[in-house]
Coordinates of C-alpha atoms in Angstrom, one line a residue:
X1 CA 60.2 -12.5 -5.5
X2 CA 58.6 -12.8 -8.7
X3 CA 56.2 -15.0 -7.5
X4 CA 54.9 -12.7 -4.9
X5 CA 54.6 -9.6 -7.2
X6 CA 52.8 -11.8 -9.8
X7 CA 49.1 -11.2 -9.7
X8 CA 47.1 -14.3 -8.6
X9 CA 45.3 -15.9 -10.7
X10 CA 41.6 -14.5 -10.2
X11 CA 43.2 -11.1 -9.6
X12 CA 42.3 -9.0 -12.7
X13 CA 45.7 -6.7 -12.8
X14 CA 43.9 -3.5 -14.9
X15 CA 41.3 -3.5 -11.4
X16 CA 44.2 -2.5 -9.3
X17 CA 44.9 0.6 -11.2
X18 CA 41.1 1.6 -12.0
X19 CA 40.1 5.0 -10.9
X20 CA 36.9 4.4 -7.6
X21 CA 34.0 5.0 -9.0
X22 CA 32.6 8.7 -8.3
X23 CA 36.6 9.6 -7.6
X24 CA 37.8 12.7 -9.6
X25 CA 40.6 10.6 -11.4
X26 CA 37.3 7.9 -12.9
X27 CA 35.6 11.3 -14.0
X28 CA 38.9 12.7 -15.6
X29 CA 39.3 9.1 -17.3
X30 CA 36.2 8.9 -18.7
X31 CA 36.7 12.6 -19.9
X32 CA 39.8 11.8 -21.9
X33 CA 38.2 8.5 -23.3
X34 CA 35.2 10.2 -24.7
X35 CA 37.2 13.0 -26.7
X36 CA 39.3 10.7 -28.0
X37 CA 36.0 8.9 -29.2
X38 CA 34.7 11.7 -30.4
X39 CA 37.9 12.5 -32.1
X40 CA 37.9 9.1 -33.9
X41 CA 34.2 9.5 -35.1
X42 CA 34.9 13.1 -36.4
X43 CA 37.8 11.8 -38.5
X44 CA 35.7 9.0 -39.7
X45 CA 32.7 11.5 -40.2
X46 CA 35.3 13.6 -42.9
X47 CA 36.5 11.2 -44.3
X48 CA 33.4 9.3 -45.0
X49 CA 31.9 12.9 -46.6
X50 CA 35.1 13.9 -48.6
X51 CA 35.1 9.9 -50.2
X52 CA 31.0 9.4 -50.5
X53 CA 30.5 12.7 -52.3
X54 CA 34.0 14.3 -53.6
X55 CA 34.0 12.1 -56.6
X56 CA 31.2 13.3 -58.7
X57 CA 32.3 15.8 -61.5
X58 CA 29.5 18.3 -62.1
X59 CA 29.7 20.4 -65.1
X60 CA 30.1 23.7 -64.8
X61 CA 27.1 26.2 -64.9
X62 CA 26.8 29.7 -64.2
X63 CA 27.9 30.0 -60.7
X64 CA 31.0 27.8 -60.7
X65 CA 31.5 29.5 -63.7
X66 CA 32.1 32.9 -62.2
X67 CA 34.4 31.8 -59.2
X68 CA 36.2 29.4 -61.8
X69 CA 37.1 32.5 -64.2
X70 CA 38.1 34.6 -61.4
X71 CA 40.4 32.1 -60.6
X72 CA 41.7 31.4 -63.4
X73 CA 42.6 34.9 -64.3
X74 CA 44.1 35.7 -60.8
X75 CA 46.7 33.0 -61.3
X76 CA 47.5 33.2 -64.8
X77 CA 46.3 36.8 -66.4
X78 CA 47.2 38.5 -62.9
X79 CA 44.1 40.5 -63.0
X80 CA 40.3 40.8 -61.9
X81 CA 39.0 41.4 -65.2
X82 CA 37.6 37.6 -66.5
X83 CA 37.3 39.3 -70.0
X84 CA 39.4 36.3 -71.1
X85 CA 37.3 33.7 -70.4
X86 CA 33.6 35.5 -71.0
X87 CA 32.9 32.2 -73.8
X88 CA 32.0 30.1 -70.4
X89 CA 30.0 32.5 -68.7
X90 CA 26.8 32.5 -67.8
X91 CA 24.2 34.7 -66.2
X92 CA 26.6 35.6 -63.6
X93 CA 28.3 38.2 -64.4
X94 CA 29.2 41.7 -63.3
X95 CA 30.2 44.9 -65.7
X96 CA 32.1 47.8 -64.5
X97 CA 33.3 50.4 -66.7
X98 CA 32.8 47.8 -69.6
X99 CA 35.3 45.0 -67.7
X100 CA 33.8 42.1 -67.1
X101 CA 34.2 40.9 -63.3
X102 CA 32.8 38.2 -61.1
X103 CA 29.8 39.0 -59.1
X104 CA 31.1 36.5 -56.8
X105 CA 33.1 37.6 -53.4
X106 CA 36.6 36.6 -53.8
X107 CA 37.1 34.4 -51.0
X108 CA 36.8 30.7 -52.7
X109 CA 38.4 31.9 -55.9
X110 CA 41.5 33.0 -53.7
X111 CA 41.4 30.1 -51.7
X112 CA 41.1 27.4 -54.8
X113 CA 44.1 29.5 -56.7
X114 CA 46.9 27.2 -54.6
X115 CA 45.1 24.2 -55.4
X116 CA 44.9 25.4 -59.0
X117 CA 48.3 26.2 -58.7
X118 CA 49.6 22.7 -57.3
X119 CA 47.3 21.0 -60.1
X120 CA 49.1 23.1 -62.4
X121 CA 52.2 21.8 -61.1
X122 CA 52.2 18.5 -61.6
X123 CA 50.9 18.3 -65.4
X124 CA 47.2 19.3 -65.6
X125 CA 46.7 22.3 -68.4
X126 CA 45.6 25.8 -67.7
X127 CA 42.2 26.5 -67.6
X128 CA 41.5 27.5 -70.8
X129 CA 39.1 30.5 -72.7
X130 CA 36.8 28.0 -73.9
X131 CA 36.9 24.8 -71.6
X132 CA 34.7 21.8 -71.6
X133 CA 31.3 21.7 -70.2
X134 CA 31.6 18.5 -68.5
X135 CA 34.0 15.9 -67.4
X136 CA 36.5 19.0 -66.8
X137 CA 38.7 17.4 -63.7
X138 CA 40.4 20.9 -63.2
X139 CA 37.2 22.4 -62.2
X140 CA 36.6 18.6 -59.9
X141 CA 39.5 19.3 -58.1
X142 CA 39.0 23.0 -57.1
X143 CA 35.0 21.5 -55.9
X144 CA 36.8 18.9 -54.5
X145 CA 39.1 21.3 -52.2
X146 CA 37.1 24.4 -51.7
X147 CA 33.7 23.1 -51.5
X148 CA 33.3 19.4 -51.0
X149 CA 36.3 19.5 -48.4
X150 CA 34.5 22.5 -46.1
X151 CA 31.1 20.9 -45.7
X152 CA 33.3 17.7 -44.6
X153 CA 34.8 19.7 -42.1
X154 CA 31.9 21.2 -41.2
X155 CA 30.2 17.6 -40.4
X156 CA 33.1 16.8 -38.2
X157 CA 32.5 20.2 -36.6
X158 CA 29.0 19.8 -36.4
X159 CA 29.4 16.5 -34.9
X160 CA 32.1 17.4 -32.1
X161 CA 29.8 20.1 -30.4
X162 CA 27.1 18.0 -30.8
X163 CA 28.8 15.4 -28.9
X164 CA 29.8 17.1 -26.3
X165 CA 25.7 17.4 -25.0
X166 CA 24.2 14.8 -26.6
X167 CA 26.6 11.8 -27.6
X168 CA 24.0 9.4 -28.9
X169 CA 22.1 11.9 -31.2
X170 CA 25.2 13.5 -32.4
X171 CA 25.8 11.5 -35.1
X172 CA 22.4 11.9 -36.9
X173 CA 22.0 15.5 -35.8
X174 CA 25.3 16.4 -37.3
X175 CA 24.5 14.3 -40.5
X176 CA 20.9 15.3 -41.7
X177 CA 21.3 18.8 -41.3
X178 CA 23.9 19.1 -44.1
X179 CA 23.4 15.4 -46.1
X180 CA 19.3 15.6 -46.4
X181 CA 19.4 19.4 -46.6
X182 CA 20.1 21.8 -49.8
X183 CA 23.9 21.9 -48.4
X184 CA 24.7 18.9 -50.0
X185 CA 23.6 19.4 -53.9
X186 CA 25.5 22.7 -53.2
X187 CA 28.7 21.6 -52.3
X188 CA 29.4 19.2 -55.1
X189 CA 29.3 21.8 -57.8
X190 CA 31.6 25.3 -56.8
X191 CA 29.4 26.8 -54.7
X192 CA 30.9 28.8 -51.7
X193 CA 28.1 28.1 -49.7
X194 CA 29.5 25.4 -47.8
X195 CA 32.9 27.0 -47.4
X196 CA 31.4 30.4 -46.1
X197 CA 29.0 28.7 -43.8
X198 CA 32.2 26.1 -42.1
X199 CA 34.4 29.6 -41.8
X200 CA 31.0 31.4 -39.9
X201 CA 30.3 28.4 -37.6
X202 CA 34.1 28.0 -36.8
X203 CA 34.2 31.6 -35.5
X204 CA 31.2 31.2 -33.5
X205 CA 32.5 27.6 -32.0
X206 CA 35.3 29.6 -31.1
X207 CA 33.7 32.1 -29.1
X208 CA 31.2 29.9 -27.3
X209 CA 32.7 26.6 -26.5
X210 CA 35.0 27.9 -24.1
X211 CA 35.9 31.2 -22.4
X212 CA 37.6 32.7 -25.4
X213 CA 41.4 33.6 -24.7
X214 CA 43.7 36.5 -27.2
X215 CA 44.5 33.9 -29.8
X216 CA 40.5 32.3 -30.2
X217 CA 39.2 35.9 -30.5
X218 CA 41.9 36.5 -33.2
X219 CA 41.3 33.4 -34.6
X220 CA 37.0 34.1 -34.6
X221 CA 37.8 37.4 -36.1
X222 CA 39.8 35.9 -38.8
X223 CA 37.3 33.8 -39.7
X224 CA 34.2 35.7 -39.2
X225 CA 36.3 38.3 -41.4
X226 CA 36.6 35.1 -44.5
X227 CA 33.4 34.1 -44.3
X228 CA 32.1 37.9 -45.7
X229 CA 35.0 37.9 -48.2
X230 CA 34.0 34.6 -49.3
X231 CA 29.9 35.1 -49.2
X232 CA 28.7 38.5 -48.6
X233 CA 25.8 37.4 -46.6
X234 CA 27.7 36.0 -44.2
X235 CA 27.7 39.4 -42.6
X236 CA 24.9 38.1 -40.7
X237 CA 26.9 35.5 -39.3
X238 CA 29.7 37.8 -38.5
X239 CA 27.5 40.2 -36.4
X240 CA 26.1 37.6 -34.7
X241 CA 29.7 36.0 -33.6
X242 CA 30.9 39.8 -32.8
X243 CA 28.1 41.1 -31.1
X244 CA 28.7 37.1 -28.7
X245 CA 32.4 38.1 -28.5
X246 CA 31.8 41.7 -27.1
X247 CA 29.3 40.2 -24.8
X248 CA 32.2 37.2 -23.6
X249 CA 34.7 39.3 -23.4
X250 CA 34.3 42.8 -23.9
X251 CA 38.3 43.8 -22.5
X252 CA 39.6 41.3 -25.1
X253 CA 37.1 42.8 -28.1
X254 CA 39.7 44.1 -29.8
X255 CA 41.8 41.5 -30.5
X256 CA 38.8 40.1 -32.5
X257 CA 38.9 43.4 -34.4
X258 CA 42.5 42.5 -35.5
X259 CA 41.5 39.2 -36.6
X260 CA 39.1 40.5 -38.9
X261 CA 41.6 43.2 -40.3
X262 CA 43.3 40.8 -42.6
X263 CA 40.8 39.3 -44.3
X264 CA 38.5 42.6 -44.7
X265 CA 41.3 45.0 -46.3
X266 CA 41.7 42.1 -48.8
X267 CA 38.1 42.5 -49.8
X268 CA 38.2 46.3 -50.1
X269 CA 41.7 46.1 -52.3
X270 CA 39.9 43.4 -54.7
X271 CA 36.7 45.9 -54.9
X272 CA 38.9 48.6 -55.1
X273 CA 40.2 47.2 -58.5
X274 CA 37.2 45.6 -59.5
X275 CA 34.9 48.4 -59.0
X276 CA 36.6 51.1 -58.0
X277 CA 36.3 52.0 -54.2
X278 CA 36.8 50.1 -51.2
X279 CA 32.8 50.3 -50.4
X280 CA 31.3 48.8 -54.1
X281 CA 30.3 45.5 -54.3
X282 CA 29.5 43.4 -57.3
X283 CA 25.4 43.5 -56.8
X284 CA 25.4 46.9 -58.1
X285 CA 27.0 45.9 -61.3
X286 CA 25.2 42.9 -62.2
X287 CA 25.1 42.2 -65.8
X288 CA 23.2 38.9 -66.4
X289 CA 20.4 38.4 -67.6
X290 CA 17.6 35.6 -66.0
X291 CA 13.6 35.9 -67.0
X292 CA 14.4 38.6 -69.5
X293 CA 15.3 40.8 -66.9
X294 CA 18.9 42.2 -65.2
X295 CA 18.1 43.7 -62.0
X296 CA 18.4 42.1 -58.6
X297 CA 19.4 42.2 -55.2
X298 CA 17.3 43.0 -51.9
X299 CA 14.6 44.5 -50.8
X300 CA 12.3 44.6 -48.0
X301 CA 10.8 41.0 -47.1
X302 CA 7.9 39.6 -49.5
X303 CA 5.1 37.5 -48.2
X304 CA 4.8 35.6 -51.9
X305 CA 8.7 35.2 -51.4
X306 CA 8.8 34.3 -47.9
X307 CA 6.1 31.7 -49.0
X308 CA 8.7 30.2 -51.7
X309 CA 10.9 30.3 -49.3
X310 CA 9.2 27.7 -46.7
X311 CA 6.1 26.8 -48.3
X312 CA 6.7 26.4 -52.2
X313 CA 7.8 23.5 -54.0
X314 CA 11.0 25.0 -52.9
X315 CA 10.6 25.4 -50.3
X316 CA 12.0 24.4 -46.7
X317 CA 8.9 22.3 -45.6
X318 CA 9.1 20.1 -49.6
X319 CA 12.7 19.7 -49.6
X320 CA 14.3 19.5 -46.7
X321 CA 12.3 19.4 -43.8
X322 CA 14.8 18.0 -41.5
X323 CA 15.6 22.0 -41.3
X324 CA 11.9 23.4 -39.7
X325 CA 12.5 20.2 -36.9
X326 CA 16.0 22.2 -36.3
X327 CA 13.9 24.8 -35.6
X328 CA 11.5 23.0 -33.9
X329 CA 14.1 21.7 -31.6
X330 CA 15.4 25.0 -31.2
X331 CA 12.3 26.6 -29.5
X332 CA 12.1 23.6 -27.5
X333 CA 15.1 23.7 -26.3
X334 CA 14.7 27.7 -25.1
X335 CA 11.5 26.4 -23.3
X336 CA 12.7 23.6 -21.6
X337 CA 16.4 23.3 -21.3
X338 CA 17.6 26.8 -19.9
X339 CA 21.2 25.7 -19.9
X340 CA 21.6 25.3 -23.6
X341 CA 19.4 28.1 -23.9
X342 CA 22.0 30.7 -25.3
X343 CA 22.9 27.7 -27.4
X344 CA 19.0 27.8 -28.9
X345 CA 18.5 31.3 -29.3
X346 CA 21.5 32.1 -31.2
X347 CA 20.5 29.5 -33.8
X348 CA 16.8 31.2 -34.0
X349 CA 18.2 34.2 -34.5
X350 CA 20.4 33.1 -37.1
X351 CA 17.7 31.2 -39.0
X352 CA 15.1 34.0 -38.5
X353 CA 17.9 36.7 -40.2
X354 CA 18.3 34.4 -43.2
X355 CA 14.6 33.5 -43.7
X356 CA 14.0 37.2 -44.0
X357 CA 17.2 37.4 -46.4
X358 CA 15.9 35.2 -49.1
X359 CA 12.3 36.4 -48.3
X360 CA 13.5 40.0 -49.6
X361 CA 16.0 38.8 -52.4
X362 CA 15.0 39.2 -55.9
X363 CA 15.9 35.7 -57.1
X364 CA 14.2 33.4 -54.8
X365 CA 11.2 33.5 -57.3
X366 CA 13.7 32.9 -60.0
X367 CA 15.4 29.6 -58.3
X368 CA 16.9 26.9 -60.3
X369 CA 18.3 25.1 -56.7
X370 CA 16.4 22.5 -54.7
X371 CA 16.0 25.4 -52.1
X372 CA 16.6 28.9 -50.8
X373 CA 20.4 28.4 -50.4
X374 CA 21.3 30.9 -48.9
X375 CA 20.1 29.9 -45.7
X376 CA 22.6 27.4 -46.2
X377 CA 24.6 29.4 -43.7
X378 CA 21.8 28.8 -40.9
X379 CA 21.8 25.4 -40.9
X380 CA 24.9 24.3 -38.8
X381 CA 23.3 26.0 -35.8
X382 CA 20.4 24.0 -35.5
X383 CA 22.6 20.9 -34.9
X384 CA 22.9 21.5 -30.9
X385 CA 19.5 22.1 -30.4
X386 CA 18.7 19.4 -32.6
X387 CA 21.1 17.0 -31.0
X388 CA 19.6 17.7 -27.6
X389 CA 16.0 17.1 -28.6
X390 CA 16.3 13.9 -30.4
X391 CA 15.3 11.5 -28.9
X392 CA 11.5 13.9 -28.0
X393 CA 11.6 14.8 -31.9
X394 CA 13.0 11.5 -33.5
X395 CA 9.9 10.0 -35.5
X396 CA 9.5 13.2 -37.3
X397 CA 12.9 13.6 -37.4
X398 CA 14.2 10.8 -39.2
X399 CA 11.2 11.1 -41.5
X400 CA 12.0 14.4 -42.5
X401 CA 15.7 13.2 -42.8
X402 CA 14.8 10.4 -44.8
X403 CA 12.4 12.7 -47.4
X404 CA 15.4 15.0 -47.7
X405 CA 17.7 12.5 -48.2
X406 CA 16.6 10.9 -51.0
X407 CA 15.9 14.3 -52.7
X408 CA 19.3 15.8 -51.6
X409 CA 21.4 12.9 -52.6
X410 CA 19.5 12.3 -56.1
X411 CA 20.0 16.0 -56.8
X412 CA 23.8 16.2 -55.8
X413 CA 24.6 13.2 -57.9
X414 CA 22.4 14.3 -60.9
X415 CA 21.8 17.5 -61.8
X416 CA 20.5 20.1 -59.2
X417 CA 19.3 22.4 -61.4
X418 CA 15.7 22.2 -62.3
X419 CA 13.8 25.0 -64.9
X420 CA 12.2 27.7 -63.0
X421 CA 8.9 27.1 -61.6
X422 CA 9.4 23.3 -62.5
X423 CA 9.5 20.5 -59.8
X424 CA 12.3 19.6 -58.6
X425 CA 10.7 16.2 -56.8
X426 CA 9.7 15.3 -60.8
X427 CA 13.1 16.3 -62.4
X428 CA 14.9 14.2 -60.1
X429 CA 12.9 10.8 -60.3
X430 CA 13.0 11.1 -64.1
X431 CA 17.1 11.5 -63.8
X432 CA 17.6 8.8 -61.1
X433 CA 14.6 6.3 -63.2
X434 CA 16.7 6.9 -66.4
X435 CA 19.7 6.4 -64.5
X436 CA 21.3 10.1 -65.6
X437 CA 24.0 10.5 -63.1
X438 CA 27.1 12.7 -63.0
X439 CA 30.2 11.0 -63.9
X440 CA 33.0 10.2 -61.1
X441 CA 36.3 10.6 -61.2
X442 CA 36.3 6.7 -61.2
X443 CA 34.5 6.4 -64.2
X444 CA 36.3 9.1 -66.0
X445 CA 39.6 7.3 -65.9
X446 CA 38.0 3.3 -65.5
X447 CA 34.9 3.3 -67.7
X448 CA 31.6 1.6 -66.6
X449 CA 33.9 -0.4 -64.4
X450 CA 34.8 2.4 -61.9
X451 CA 31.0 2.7 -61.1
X452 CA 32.2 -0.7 -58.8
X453 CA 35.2 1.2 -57.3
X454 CA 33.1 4.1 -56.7
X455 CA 30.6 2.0 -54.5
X456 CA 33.4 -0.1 -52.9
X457 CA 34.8 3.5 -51.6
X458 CA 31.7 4.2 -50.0
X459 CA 30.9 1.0 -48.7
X460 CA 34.3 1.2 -47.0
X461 CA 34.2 4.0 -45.6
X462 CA 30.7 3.4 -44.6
X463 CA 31.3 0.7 -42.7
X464 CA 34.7 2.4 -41.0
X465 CA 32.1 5.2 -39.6
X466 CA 29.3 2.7 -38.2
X467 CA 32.4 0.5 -37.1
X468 CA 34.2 3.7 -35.2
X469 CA 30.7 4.3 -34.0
X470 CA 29.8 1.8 -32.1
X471 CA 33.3 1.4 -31.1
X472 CA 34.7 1.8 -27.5
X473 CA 37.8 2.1 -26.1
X474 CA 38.3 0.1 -22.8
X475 CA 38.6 3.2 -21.1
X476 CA 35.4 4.4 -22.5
X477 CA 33.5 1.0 -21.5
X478 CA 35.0 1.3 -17.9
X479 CA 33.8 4.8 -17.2
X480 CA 30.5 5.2 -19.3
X481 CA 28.6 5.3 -16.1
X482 CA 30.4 8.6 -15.5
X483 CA 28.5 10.0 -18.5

C-alpha cells in the first residue's frame, strides 16, 4: 500500500497539486503570493527607514521647539500656556492676551505626550525650562516616534499601492519621493510634516483602493480630521479625500462626517483655551520675529514666490527634482493610461493646491529649509503615477533621485538649516567635507565607536530590504506568469 501511494521517482509531488495554468485557483494563488510579498517588502521598507534615519539626534530649533513646549506643558503643567518654558523658544511663537502659546496645531504635541509619558516612566527627567540644545535624547525619542516613525509608515504605504500597479517600480517610486525629497531632512528633526502628510494619504488610500464600506469612511474621516489638527494645511488634503468620499459613496457620506467629529471638536477645545473661540487659530497671533519683521501668513499667490518655490535655489527643480518627474509622470499618465487616470489627476490637483499655498505664504522668501515644505503633503501622491511611468521616465528619474539624494541625506544628517538667501548645495558640502554630522544615539552612549554600530545597523537592514526584494516565495515563482 505504501508503495503504491508513494510518488515515483520522476513524479515531482508539489505538480500534482499545482493550480492549471489560466485556471481561477493559479490566478487566486498567485494573488495571495504577491500580497504576502508585498507585505514582506513593506515591513522591510519600515523598518529599514525607522533604523537608517531614527538614530540621528538633531538639536532642537525653533519649530521643534514649539511642539516640544506644548508638550511638555500639556503633560506636566496641565495647560496650553508654554510660559514655562519660553528660555528655548525661538521665532515660533504665538501671544494671546499676553500667554505665550504654540503656533503649532496640536496634533503631534498630543500624539508625542504618551511617548513622553512612557519615557518618563521608566527613568528619563522631565523636560525642563531651560533644556539642552543638543544631544537632548528626550526630544530624539518624541522625533523618533512622531516624526521619523510616520514617514516610515508612509514608505511602506507608499510602497503597497505602488505595488499593486507597478511591482517592479514600486520600490524606487515609493523611496525617492520621500528619501531624495525635502521629506526626509524634515522628519528627523520634530516636524509634523511627515506625520500630517501619512494621516492625509491614509484617508485618501482608504477611500480609493477599494469600494469604501461604514468602518473605512469612519476610519478616512478620522484621519482626514488628524491630519488638520496636526497641520492646518492639510485642509487641502481633507477636501480633497471628502469631496472623493461623497463622490464613492454619497449614501454612506455621513459616516465620514462622524469620523471627522472626534478629532475636529479636539481642535476647537484646544483653540478655544488657547485663543479664545473655537474658530481662532494661532496665525493670527504670531509673535516671532524673522527679518526684523512679525507678520505672516497668506495671501494671494506671488509670481517672485511661486518662482522660489520651483525655480530658486530652493526650489523644487535644485533640490529635489525627483518631485517635477512625479509630476511629469502624473500628466502622462492622464494622457495615456485612462485607467489610473483618477489615480493622476487627484495627485495634480493636490500638487497644484500646494504649489499655490507656498506661492502665497509669507515665509517662502524667508526659508531656512532645503525646500518649500509644505508641499511636503503633495508628495505621496505622485508615487502611483510615478510608479506606473517608470520605466518611460527612468533616466531622468533616477538622476533626479540621485541629485536629491545626496542633498536630502547630507542635509538630514547635518544640519538642514541654511541662512536665508544662502545655498543650501554650499552649506551642505562644507558640513559633509568637514565631516559635521549630527550625533546618533550610538555615539551618544558608545563614543566614536558607535559610528561603527551605526553603519552596521544600516548595512543590515540594507541588505534585509534588497534580500526580501528580490526574494520569492515558491508560490510567487510558480505563478508569476499570472502577473
Amino acid at each position: 500500500m505504501v508503495a503504491l501511494s508513494s510518488p515515483l521517482p520522476y513524479e515531482d509531488p508539489d505538480l500534482r497539486e499545482r493550480p492549471q495554468p489560466g485556471s481561477a485557483d493559479a490566478v487566486l494563488a498567485g494573488s495571495r503570493a504577491a500580497t504576502v510579498y508585498q507585505r514582506r517588502v513593506g515591513r522591510a521598507v519600515f523598518v529599514a527607514v525607522l533604523v537608517a534615519f531614527g538614530a540621528f539626534v538633531a538639536p532642537r530649533t525653533a519649530q521643534p521647539a514649539s511642539r516640544y513646549a506644548l508638550t511638555a506643558s500639556l503633560v506636566d503643567q496641565h495647560t496650553v500656556d508654554i510660559g514655562h518654558y519660553q528660555a528655548m523658544l525661538g521665532v515660533d511663537r504665538a501671544l494671546f492676551e499676553g500667554h505665550l502659546r504654540s503656533d503649532k496645531g496640536p496634533g503631534q504635541p498630543v500624539l508625542a505626550a504618551p511617548f513622553y509619558l512612557l519615557a518618563r516612566a521608566v527613568g528619563a527627567p522631565a523636560i525642563s525650562a531651560k533644556p539642552r540644545k543638543t544631544d537632548d535624547l528626550m526630544l530624539w525619542w518624541l522625533t523618533l516616534t512622531t516624526s521619523v516613525l510616520p514617514l516610515a509608515l508612509l514608505c511602506s504605504l507608499m510602497y503597497r499601492r505602488c505595488a499593486r500597479v507597478a511591482p517592479r517600480a514600486a520600490l524606487p517610486a515609493a523611496l525617492t519621493l520621500l528619501l531624495a525629497s525635502i521629506a526626509l531632512p524634515m522628519s528627523t528633526s520634530l516636524f509634523a510634516h511627515s506625520l500630517s502628510a501619512l494621516l492625509g494619504y491614509a484617508a485618501y488610500a482608504l477611500i480609493v483602493d477599494t469600494w469604501p464600506s461604514r468602518w473605512r469612511m469612519v476610519a478616512a474621516g478620522l484621519l482626514a480630521g488628524a491630519a488638520i489638527a496636526t497641520e492646518y494645511q492639510l485642509v487641502i488634503v481633507a477636501a480633497i479625500v471628502a469631496a472623493l468620499a461623497l463622490w464613492r459613496a454619497p449614501k454612506r457620506f455621513q459616516f465620514f462626517v462622524l469620523g471627522a467629529i472626534p478629532p475636529l471638536a479636539g481642535l476647537g477645545w484646544y483653540q478655544w483655551r488657547a485663543f479664545g473661540s473655537p474658530w481662532q487659530t494661532p496665525f493670527k497671533y504670531y509673535a516671532g520675529v524673522i527679518d526684523g519683521q512679525t507678520h505672516g501668513g497668506y495671501t494671494v499667490p506671488k509670481l517672485a514666490w511661486l518662482y522660489d518655490s520651483t525655480l530658486g535655489n530652493r526650489g523644487l527643480l535644485l533640490m529635489c527634482p525627483i518631485v517635477l518627474v512625479g509630476v511629469l509622470a502624473a500628466i502622462a499618465v492622464v494622457a495615456k493610461r485612462p485607467a489610473y487616470r483618477l489615480e493622476a489627476v487627484t495627485a495634480l490637483v493636490v500638487f497644484v493646491l500646494y504649489l499655490a499655498l507656498v506661492s502665497g505664504w509669507s515665509g517662502t522668501p524667508l526659508l531656512e529649509d532645503p525646500g518649500p515644505r509644505y508641499m511636503i503633503a503633495a508628495f505621496p501622491f505622485l508615487a502611483v503615477p510615478l510608479a506606473i511611468s517608470w520605466r518611460r521616465l527612468r533616466l531622468v528619474a533616477i538622476c533626479a533621485a540621485l541629485w536629491g539624494g545626496w542633498l536630502m541625506i547630507a542635509a538630514a544628517t547635518t544640519d538642514e538649516l541654511v541662512g536665508i538667501g544662502e545655498s543650501p548645495i554650499r552649506q551642505y558640502v562644507q558640513d559633509v567635507r568637514h565631516h559635521q554630522f549630527l550625533p546618533t544615539v550610538w555615539t551618544l552612549e558608545l563614543g566614536p565607536n558607535g559610528a561603527w554600530v551605526y553603519a552596521a545597523s544600516v548595512v543590515l537592514v540594507s541588505w534585509w530590504l534588497v534580500r526580501t526584494y528580490r526574494r520569492r516565495s515558491r508560490h510567487t515563482r510558480e505563478h508569476a506568469w499570472v502577473h
